[in-house]
Each structure stands twice: as C-alpha cells, then as structure tokens.
Amino acid sequence: MDSVSVDGGILVCSKCQAVIDTGLSIIAGPAVAVAKIQKAVGAVEQSGGEYTVDCDKLANLPDVNFVLGGHSFKLTPNEYILKETDSKGAVCISAFVGKQWSLFVLGDVFLRVYYSVFDLGNGRIGFAKSLPPLLTQ
C-alpha cells in the first residue's frame, strides 16, 4: 500500500504493508498509525478499547484515503463509522482498530465500498467502486 492519509493532509503511513481479509469486519492496523487516524477523526476511547465519535458531527468528519498501486480509495465517515443503538440511543463507533501488527488489514468496512477481484494467477488484486444495493419492494 502506497499510503494512508486523513482528509488528504495528515499522512498516517507511507509505503505500508496491507492485506485484504474478507473475514474481518473492521480495518485493523498498526497501533501507532491507527492512533493517528482516531485523533484526526476526533474519536474518543471508551472502556473496552472501542473508539467513538459524536454522531451529530458525522457529516463534518474527514475522509480517510488509502492509496494502493497508485490508485486512491476513499472512505467517507458514513463508510468508516459503524452506527449502532444501545439503551442510551445512537452510538457511532470507529471501524479502525489498532493492533500490535506491522500491517493494515482491510476488512469488510473497505470491501463493502470497493468490489474486489482476486487474480491469483497473476498475483494481483483489482478494486472498483461497488454499486449501491438495489432497493426491492
């Protein structure tokens, strides 16, 4: 992966290692790099290690940009913030999780937005913007 940045200005990492994992529901990455993302998006750590943001500020949060093979893949706040409801109301949880790893693992949060094609014969992966789900009645 060429780089990860927040809002086009805050460089989180350059020449980072990354894998694609269809079995992971979040985006995990090196703890130091993910801490930069959490700070840049205004996420606050809660007990249990989850990071949350104020749901009322969702529209004003920055985009997070992944550059792979020279191509930019942007995630908007509506794509990287998981909205849930608990007994107190809406909770907005950051889908970024810091781990003691040296690489990023791009899971379902990324793969819901970008369709992926695994070309094992040529050792490459292709991405394209996913279409929105069809509404049925």
PDB file of C-alpha atoms in Angstrom:
ATOM      1  CA  MET A   1       0.000   0.000   0.000  1.00  0.00           C
ATOM      2  CA  ASP A   2       1.446   3.350  -1.025  1.00  0.00           C
ATOM      3  CA  SER A   3      -0.055   5.395   1.809  1.00  0.00           C
ATOM      4  CA  VAL A   4      -2.896   6.127   4.202  1.00  0.00           C
ATOM      5  CA  SER A   5      -3.947   9.709   4.896  1.00  0.00           C
ATOM      6  CA  VAL A   6      -6.764  11.581   6.560  1.00  0.00           C
ATOM      7  CA  ASP A   7      -8.513  14.387   4.678  1.00  0.00           C
ATOM      8  CA  GLY A   8      -5.679  14.483   2.156  1.00  0.00           C
ATOM      9  CA  GLY A   9      -3.313  16.156   4.620  1.00  0.00           C
ATOM     10  CA  ILE A  10      -2.455  14.017   7.624  1.00  0.00           C
ATOM     11  CA  LEU A  11      -0.124  11.242   6.493  1.00  0.00           C
ATOM     12  CA  VAL A  12      -0.761   8.165   8.609  1.00  0.00           C
ATOM     13  CA  CYS A  13       1.776   5.942   6.894  1.00  0.00           C
ATOM     14  CA  SER A  14       3.804   5.720   3.723  1.00  0.00           C
ATOM     15  CA  LYS A  15       4.805   2.513   1.950  1.00  0.00           C
ATOM     16  CA  CYS A  16       2.753   0.471   4.420  1.00  0.00           C
ATOM     17  CA  GLN A  17       2.082  -3.222   4.196  1.00  0.00           C
ATOM     18  CA  ALA A  18      -1.531  -4.320   3.767  1.00  0.00           C
ATOM     19  CA  VAL A  19      -3.633  -7.406   3.201  1.00  0.00           C
ATOM     20  CA  ILE A  20      -7.270  -7.816   2.206  1.00  0.00           C
ATOM     21  CA  ASP A  21      -9.346 -10.021   4.501  1.00  0.00           C
ATOM     22  CA  THR A  22     -12.948 -10.906   3.709  1.00  0.00           C
ATOM     23  CA  GLY A  23     -13.273 -12.493   7.158  1.00  0.00           C
ATOM     24  CA  LEU A  24     -12.555  -9.313   9.132  1.00  0.00           C
ATOM     25  CA  SER A  25     -15.394  -6.854   9.680  1.00  0.00           C
ATOM     26  CA  ILE A  26     -13.203  -3.830  10.550  1.00  0.00           C
ATOM     27  CA  ILE A  27      -9.990  -2.192   9.394  1.00  0.00           C
ATOM     28  CA  ALA A  28      -7.108  -3.127  11.658  1.00  0.00           C
ATOM     29  CA  GLY A  29      -3.652  -1.639  11.529  1.00  0.00           C
ATOM     30  CA  PRO A  30      -0.501  -0.783  13.426  1.00  0.00           C
ATOM     31  CA  ALA A  31      -1.468   0.817  16.756  1.00  0.00           C
ATOM     32  CA  VAL A  32       0.577   3.987  16.156  1.00  0.00           C
ATOM     33  CA  ALA A  33      -0.907   4.536  12.683  1.00  0.00           C
ATOM     34  CA  VAL A  34      -4.471   3.853  13.841  1.00  0.00           C
ATOM     35  CA  ALA A  35      -3.999   6.242  16.784  1.00  0.00           C
ATOM     36  CA  LYS A  36      -3.244   8.990  14.223  1.00  0.00           C
ATOM     37  CA  ILE A  37      -6.496   8.183  12.407  1.00  0.00           C
ATOM     38  CA  GLN A  38      -8.521   8.169  15.636  1.00  0.00           C
ATOM     39  CA  LYS A  39      -7.073  11.539  16.654  1.00  0.00           C
ATOM     40  CA  ALA A  40      -7.670  13.063  13.213  1.00  0.00           C
ATOM     41  CA  VAL A  41     -11.331  11.981  13.155  1.00  0.00           C
ATOM     42  CA  GLY A  42     -11.922  13.077  16.747  1.00  0.00           C
ATOM     43  CA  ALA A  43     -12.596   9.593  18.080  1.00  0.00           C
ATOM     44  CA  VAL A  44     -12.546   9.130  21.862  1.00  0.00           C
ATOM     45  CA  GLU A  45     -11.511   5.881  23.524  1.00  0.00           C
ATOM     46  CA  GLN A  46     -14.184   4.167  25.590  1.00  0.00           C
ATOM     47  CA  SER A  47     -13.837   1.348  28.087  1.00  0.00           C
ATOM     48  CA  GLY A  48     -13.091  -1.869  26.281  1.00  0.00           C
ATOM     49  CA  GLY A  49     -10.871  -0.168  23.711  1.00  0.00           C
ATOM     50  CA  GLU A  50     -13.590   0.957  21.294  1.00  0.00           C
ATOM     51  CA  TYR A  51     -13.363   4.460  19.874  1.00  0.00           C
ATOM     52  CA  THR A  52     -16.495   6.509  19.341  1.00  0.00           C
ATOM     53  CA  VAL A  53     -17.359   9.817  17.717  1.00  0.00           C
ATOM     54  CA  ASP A  54     -20.239  12.191  18.320  1.00  0.00           C
ATOM     55  CA  CYS A  55     -22.978  11.030  15.931  1.00  0.00           C
ATOM     56  CA  ASP A  56     -24.127  14.641  15.499  1.00  0.00           C
ATOM     57  CA  LYS A  57     -20.730  15.524  13.984  1.00  0.00           C
ATOM     58  CA  LEU A  58     -20.628  12.687  11.457  1.00  0.00           C
ATOM     59  CA  ALA A  59     -21.189  14.972   8.458  1.00  0.00           C
ATOM     60  CA  ASN A  60     -18.152  17.066   9.423  1.00  0.00           C
ATOM     61  CA  LEU A  61     -15.654  14.233   9.869  1.00  0.00           C
ATOM     62  CA  PRO A  62     -12.799  13.880   7.362  1.00  0.00           C
ATOM     63  CA  ASP A  63     -12.379  11.201   4.708  1.00  0.00           C
ATOM     64  CA  VAL A  64      -9.702   8.518   5.097  1.00  0.00           C
ATOM     65  CA  ASN A  65      -7.777   7.762   1.931  1.00  0.00           C
ATOM     66  CA  PHE A  66      -5.927   4.551   1.058  1.00  0.00           C
ATOM     67  CA  VAL A  67      -3.580   4.588  -1.942  1.00  0.00           C
ATOM     68  CA  LEU A  68      -2.937   1.159  -3.425  1.00  0.00           C
ATOM     69  CA  GLY A  69      -0.923   0.697  -6.601  1.00  0.00           C
ATOM     70  CA  GLY A  70      -1.087   4.423  -7.293  1.00  0.00           C
ATOM     71  CA  HIS A  71      -4.901   4.480  -7.101  1.00  0.00           C
ATOM     72  CA  SER A  72      -6.823   6.340  -4.407  1.00  0.00           C
ATOM     73  CA  PHE A  73      -9.592   4.596  -2.437  1.00  0.00           C
ATOM     74  CA  LYS A  74     -11.516   6.992  -0.207  1.00  0.00           C
ATOM     75  CA  LEU A  75     -13.702   6.071   2.741  1.00  0.00           C
ATOM     76  CA  THR A  76     -16.199   8.663   3.941  1.00  0.00           C
ATOM     77  CA  PRO A  77     -17.334   8.945   7.576  1.00  0.00           C
ATOM     78  CA  ASN A  78     -20.585   7.165   6.687  1.00  0.00           C
ATOM     79  CA  GLU A  79     -18.444   4.257   5.488  1.00  0.00           C
ATOM     80  CA  TYR A  80     -15.869   4.007   8.319  1.00  0.00           C
ATOM     81  CA  ILE A  81     -18.165   4.814  11.241  1.00  0.00           C
ATOM     82  CA  LEU A  82     -20.411   1.987  12.426  1.00  0.00           C
ATOM     83  CA  LYS A  83     -23.770   3.228  13.723  1.00  0.00           C
ATOM     84  CA  GLU A  84     -25.374   1.168  16.442  1.00  0.00           C
ATOM     85  CA  THR A  85     -28.096   1.698  19.005  1.00  0.00           C
ATOM     86  CA  ASP A  86     -27.861   0.879  22.682  1.00  0.00           C
ATOM     87  CA  SER A  87     -30.096   1.615  25.671  1.00  0.00           C
ATOM     88  CA  LYS A  88     -28.912   5.263  25.638  1.00  0.00           C
ATOM     89  CA  GLY A  89     -29.548   5.845  21.928  1.00  0.00           C
ATOM     90  CA  ALA A  90     -27.295   6.039  18.869  1.00  0.00           C
ATOM     91  CA  VAL A  91     -23.617   5.159  19.217  1.00  0.00           C
ATOM     92  CA  CYS A  92     -21.097   5.864  16.438  1.00  0.00           C
ATOM     93  CA  ILE A  93     -18.079   3.555  16.586  1.00  0.00           C
ATOM     94  CA  SER A  94     -14.880   3.960  14.596  1.00  0.00           C
ATOM     95  CA  ALA A  95     -14.191   0.890  12.451  1.00  0.00           C
ATOM     96  CA  PHE A  96     -10.426   1.397  12.851  1.00  0.00           C
ATOM     97  CA  VAL A  97      -8.755  -0.817  15.424  1.00  0.00           C
ATOM     98  CA  GLY A  98      -5.108  -0.596  16.459  1.00  0.00           C
ATOM     99  CA  LYS A  99      -3.185  -3.838  16.846  1.00  0.00           C
ATOM    100  CA  GLN A 100       0.398  -4.745  17.601  1.00  0.00           C
ATOM    101  CA  TRP A 101       0.884  -5.596  13.933  1.00  0.00           C
ATOM    102  CA  SER A 102       3.149  -4.126  11.296  1.00  0.00           C
ATOM    103  CA  LEU A 103       0.493  -4.104   8.570  1.00  0.00           C
ATOM    104  CA  PHE A 104      -3.034  -2.957   7.780  1.00  0.00           C
ATOM    105  CA  VAL A 105      -5.801  -5.497   7.325  1.00  0.00           C
ATOM    106  CA  LEU A 106      -8.561  -4.106   5.124  1.00  0.00           C
ATOM    107  CA  GLY A 107     -11.724  -5.961   6.058  1.00  0.00           C
ATOM    108  CA  ASP A 108     -15.404  -5.623   5.258  1.00  0.00           C
ATOM    109  CA  VAL A 109     -15.560  -1.882   6.018  1.00  0.00           C
ATOM    110  CA  PHE A 110     -13.304  -1.383   2.982  1.00  0.00           C
ATOM    111  CA  LEU A 111     -14.705  -4.250   0.917  1.00  0.00           C
ATOM    112  CA  ARG A 112     -18.319  -3.033   1.199  1.00  0.00           C
ATOM    113  CA  VAL A 113     -17.264   0.104  -0.663  1.00  0.00           C
ATOM    114  CA  TYR A 114     -14.819  -1.437  -3.148  1.00  0.00           C
ATOM    115  CA  TYR A 115     -15.568  -4.558  -5.136  1.00  0.00           C
ATOM    116  CA  SER A 116     -12.507  -6.813  -5.212  1.00  0.00           C
ATOM    117  CA  VAL A 117     -11.261  -9.337  -7.744  1.00  0.00           C
ATOM    118  CA  PHE A 118      -8.500 -11.714  -6.689  1.00  0.00           C
ATOM    119  CA  ASP A 119      -6.278 -12.686  -9.631  1.00  0.00           C
ATOM    120  CA  LEU A 120      -4.210 -15.442  -8.056  1.00  0.00           C
ATOM    121  CA  GLY A 121      -2.673 -16.485 -11.367  1.00  0.00           C
ATOM    122  CA  ASN A 122      -1.018 -13.095 -11.766  1.00  0.00           C
ATOM    123  CA  GLY A 123      -0.571 -12.310  -8.062  1.00  0.00           C
ATOM    124  CA  ARG A 124      -2.747  -9.211  -8.000  1.00  0.00           C
ATOM    125  CA  ILE A 125      -5.998  -7.786  -6.687  1.00  0.00           C
ATOM    126  CA  GLY A 126      -8.257  -5.379  -8.548  1.00  0.00           C
ATOM    127  CA  PHE A 127     -10.708  -2.921  -6.984  1.00  0.00           C
ATOM    128  CA  ALA A 128     -13.666  -0.982  -8.331  1.00  0.00           C
ATOM    129  CA  LYS A 129     -16.258   1.181  -6.608  1.00  0.00           C
ATOM    130  CA  SER A 130     -19.168  -1.032  -5.548  1.00  0.00           C
ATOM    131  CA  LEU A 131     -22.660  -0.250  -6.712  1.00  0.00           C
ATOM    132  CA  PRO A 132     -25.222   0.680  -4.049  1.00  0.00           C
ATOM    133  CA  PRO A 133     -27.573  -2.137  -3.059  1.00  0.00           C
ATOM    134  CA  LEU A 134     -30.730  -2.468  -5.086  1.00  0.00           C
ATOM    135  CA  LEU A 135     -33.897  -1.485  -3.284  1.00  0.00           C
ATOM    136  CA  THR A 136     -36.654  -4.036  -3.540  1.00  0.00           C
ATOM    137  CA  GLN A 137     -40.258  -3.781  -2.523  1.00  0.00           C
TER     138      GLN A 137
END
